[in-house]
Short mmCIF file of N, CA and C in Angstrom, two decimals:
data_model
loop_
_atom_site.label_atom_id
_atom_site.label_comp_id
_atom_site.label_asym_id
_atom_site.label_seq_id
_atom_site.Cartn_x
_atom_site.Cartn_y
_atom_site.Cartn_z
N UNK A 1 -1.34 16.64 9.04
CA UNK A 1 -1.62 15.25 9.34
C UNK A 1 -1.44 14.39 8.09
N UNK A 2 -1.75 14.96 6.81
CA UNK A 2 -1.53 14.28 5.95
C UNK A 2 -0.34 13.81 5.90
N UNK A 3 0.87 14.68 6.19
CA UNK A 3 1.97 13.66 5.85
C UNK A 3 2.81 13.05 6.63
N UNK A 4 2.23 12.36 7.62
CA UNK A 4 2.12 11.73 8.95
C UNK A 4 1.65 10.77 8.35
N UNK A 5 0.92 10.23 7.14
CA UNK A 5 0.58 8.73 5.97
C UNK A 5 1.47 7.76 6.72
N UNK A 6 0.86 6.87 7.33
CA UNK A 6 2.24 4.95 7.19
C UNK A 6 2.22 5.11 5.89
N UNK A 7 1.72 5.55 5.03
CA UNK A 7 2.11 4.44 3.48
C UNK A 7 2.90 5.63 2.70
N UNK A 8 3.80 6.64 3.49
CA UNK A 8 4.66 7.61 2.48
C UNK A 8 5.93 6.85 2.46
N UNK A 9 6.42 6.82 1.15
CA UNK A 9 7.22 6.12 0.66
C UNK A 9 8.36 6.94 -0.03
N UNK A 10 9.28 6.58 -0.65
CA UNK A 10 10.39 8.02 -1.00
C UNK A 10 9.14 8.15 -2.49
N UNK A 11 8.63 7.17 -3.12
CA UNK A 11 8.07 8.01 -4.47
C UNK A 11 7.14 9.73 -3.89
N UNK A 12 6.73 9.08 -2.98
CA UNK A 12 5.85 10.19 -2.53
C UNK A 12 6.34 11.48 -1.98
N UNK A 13 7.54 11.20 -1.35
CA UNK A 13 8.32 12.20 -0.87
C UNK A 13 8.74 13.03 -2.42
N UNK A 14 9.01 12.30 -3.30
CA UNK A 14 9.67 12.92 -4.55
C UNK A 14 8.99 13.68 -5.25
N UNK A 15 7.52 13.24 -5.46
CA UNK A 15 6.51 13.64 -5.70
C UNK A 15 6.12 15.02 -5.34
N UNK A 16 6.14 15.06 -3.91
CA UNK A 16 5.90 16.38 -2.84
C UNK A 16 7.18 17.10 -3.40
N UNK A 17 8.39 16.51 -3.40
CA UNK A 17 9.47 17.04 -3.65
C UNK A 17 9.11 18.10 -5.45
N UNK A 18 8.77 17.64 -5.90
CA UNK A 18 8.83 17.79 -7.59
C UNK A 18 7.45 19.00 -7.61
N UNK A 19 6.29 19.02 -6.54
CA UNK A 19 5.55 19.75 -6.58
C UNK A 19 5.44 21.22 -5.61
N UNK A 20 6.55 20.97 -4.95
CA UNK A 20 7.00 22.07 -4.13
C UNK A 20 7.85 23.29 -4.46
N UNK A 21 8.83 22.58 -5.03
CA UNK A 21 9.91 23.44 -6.23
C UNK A 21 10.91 22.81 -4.92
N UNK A 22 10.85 22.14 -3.40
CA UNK A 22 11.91 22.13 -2.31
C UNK A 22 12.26 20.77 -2.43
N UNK A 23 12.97 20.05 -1.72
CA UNK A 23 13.11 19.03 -0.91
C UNK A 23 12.51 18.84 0.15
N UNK A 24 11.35 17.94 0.54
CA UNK A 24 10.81 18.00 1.94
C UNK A 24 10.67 16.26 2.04
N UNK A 25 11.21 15.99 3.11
CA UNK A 25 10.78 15.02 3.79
C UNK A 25 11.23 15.15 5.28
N UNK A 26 10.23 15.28 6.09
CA UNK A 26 9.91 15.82 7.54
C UNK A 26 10.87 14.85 8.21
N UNK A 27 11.55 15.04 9.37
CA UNK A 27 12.58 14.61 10.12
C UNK A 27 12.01 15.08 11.93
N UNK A 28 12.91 14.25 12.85
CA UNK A 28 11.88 14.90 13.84
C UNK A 28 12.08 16.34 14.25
N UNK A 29 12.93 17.39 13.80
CA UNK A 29 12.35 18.40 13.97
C UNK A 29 11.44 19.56 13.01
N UNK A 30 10.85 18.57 12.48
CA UNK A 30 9.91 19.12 11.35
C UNK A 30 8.99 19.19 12.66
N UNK A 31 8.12 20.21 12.34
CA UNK A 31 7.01 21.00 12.96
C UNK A 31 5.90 21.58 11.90
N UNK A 32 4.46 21.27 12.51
CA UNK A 32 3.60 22.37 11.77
C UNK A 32 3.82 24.01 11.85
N UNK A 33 4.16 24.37 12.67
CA UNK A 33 4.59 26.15 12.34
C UNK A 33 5.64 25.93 11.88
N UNK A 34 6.88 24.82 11.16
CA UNK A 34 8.02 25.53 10.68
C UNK A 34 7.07 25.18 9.22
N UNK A 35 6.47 24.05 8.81
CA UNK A 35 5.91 23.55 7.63
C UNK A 35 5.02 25.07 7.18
N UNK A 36 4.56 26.03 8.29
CA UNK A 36 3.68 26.83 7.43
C UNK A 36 4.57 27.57 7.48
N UNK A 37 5.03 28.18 8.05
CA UNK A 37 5.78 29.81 8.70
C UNK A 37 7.22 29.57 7.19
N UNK A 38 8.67 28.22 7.65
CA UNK A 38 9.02 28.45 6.79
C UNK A 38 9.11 27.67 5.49
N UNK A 39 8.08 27.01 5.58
CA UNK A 39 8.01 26.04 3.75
C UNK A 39 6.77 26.55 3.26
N UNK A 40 5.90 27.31 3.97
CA UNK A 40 4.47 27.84 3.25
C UNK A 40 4.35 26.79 2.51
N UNK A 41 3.77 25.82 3.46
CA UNK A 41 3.14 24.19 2.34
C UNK A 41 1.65 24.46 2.49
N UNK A 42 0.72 25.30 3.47
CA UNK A 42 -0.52 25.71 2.78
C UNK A 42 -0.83 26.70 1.84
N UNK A 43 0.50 26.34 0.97
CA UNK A 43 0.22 27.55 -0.33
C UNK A 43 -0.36 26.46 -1.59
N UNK A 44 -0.02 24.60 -1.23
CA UNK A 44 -0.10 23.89 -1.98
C UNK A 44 -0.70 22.83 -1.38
N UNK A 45 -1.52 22.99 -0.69
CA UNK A 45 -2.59 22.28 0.35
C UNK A 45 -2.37 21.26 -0.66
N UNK A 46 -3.76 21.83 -1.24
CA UNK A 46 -4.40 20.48 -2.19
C UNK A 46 -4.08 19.64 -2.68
N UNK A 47 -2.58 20.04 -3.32
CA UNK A 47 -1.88 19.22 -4.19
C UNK A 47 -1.08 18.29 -2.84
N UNK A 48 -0.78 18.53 -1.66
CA UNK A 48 -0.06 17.82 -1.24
C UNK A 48 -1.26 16.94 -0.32
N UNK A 49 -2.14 17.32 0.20
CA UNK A 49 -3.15 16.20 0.30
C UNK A 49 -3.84 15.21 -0.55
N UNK A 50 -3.71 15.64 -1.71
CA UNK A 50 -3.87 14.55 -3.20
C UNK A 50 -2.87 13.72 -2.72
N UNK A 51 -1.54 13.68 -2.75
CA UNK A 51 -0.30 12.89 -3.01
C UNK A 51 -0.11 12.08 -1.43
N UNK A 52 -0.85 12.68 -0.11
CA UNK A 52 -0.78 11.81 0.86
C UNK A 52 -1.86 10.97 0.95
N UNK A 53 -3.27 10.98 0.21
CA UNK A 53 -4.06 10.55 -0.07
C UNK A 53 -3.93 9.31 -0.34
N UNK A 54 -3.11 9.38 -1.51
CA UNK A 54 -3.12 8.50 -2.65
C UNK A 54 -2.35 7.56 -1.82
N UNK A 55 -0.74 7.97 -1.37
CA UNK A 55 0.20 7.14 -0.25
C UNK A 55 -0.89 6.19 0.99
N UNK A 56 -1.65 6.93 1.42
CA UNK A 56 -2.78 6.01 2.16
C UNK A 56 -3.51 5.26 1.63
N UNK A 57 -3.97 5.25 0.33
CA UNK A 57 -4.66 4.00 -0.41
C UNK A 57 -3.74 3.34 -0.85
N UNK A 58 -2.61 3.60 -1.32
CA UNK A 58 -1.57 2.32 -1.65
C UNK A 58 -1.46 1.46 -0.69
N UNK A 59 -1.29 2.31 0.34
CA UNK A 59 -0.85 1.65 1.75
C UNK A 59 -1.67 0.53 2.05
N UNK A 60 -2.77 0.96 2.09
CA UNK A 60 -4.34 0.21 2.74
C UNK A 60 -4.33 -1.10 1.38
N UNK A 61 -3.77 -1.46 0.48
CA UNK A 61 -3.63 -2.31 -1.34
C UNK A 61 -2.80 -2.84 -0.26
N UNK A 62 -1.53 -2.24 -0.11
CA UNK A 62 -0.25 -3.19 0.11
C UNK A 62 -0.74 -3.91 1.66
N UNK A 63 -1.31 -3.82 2.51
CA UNK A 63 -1.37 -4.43 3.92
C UNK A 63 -2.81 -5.39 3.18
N UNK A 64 -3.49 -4.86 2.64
CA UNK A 64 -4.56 -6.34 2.24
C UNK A 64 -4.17 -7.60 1.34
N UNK A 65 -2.77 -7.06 0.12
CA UNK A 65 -2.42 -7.81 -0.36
C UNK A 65 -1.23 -8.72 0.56
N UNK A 66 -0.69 -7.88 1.18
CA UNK A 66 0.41 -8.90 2.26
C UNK A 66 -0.60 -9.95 3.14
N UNK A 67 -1.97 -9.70 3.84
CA UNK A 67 -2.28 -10.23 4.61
C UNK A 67 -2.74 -12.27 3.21
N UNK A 68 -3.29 -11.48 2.42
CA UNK A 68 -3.80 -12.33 1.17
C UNK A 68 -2.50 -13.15 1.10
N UNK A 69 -1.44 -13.07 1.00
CA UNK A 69 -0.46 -13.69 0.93
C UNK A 69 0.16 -14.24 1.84
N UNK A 70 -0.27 -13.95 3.29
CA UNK A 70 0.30 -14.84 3.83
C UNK A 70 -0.99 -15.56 4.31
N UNK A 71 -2.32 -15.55 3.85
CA UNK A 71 -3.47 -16.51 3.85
C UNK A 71 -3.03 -18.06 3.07
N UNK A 72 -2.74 -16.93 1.99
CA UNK A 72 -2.87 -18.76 0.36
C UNK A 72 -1.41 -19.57 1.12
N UNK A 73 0.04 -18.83 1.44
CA UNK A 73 1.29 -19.42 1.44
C UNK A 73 1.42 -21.00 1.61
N UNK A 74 0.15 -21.95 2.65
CA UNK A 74 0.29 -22.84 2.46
C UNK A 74 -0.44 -23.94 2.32
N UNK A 75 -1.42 -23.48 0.94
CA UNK A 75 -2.16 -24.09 0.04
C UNK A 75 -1.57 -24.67 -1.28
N UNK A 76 -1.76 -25.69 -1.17
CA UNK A 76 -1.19 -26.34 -2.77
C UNK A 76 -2.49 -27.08 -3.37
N UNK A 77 -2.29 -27.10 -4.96
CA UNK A 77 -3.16 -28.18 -5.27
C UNK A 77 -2.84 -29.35 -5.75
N UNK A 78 -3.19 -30.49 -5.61
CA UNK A 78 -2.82 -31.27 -5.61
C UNK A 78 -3.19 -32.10 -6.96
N UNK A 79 -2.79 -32.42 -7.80
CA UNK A 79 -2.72 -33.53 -9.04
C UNK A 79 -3.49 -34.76 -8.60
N UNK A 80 -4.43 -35.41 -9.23
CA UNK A 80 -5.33 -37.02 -8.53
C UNK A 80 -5.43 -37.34 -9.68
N UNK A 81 -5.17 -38.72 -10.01
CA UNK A 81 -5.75 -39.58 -10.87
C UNK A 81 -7.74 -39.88 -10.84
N UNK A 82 -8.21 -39.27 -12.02
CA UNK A 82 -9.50 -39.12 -11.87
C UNK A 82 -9.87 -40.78 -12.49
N UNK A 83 -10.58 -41.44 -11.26
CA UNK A 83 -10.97 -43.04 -11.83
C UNK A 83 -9.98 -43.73 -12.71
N UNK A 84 -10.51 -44.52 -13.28
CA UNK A 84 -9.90 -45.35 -14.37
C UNK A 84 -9.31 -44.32 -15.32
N UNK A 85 -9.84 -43.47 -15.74
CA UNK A 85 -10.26 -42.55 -17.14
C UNK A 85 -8.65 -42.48 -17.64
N UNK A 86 -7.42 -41.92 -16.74
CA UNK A 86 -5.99 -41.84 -17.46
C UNK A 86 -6.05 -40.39 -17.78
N UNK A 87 -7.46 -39.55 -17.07
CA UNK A 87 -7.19 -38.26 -16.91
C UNK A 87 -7.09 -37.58 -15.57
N UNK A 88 -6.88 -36.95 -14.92
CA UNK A 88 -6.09 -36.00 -13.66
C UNK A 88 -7.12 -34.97 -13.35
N UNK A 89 -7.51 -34.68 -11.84
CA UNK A 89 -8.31 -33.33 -11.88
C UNK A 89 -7.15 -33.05 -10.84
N UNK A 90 -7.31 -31.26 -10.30
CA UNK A 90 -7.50 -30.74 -9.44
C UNK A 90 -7.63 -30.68 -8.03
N UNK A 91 -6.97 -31.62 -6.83
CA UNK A 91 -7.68 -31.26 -5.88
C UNK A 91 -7.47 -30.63 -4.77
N UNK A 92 -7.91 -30.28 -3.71
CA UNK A 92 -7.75 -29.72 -2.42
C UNK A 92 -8.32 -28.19 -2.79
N UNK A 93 -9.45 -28.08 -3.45
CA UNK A 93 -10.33 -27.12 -3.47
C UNK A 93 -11.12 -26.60 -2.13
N UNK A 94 -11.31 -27.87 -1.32
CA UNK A 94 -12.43 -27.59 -0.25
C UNK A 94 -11.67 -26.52 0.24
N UNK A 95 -10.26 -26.32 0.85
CA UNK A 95 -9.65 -25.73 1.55
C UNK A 95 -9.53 -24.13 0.98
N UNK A 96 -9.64 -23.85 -0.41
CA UNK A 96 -9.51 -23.11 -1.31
C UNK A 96 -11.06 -22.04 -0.60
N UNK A 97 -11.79 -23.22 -1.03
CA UNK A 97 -13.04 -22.39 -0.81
C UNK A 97 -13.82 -21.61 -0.09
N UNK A 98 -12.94 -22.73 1.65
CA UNK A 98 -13.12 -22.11 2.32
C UNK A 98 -11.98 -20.90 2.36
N UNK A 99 -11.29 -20.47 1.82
CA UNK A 99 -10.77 -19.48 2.13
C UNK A 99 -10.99 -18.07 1.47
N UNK A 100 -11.61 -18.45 0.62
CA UNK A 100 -12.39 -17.35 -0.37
C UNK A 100 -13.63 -17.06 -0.13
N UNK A 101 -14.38 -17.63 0.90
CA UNK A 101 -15.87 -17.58 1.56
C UNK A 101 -15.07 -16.35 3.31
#
């Protein structure tokens, strides 16, 4: 199941690749009895559940940072003449704030 990951990527495949001594990246007639019977990949469990692990927390980074980005995309701030003064703030914070609450 581990490497059934949404977030395996070719680094990860290379990875598996580089810790196997093989080439593996599963195709659809990859099977669990050919994965044990002929790649004996529970000879390297651990190490290859580390590396699908890790592919699932990237994964879970990259879908919170995409969603974050398409939150802010159409927020700007805006430049204001602050009073008389001939100095400038900042504005359209409210919108900011609420989006960070």
């Amino acid at each position: 199941q581990a490497l059934r990951q949404a977030g395996m990527r070719d680094r990860h495949w290379q990875q598996l690749t580089d810790v196997l001594g093989f080439e593996l990246k599963p195709d659809n007639t990859f099977t669990l009895r050919k994965g044990l019977e002929e790649f004996h990949l529970q000879d390297k469990l651990d190490q290859i559940v580390k590396i699908c692990d890790i592919a699932g927390k990237e994964f879970g980074i990259e879908q919170a940072l995409n969603k974050m980005e398409g939150e802010w995309k159409g927020f700007e701030l805006g430049v204001k003449a602050y009073r008389d003064t001939g100095t400038y703030v900042l504005g359209g914070w409210d919108e900011i704030f609420q989006l960070l609450d």
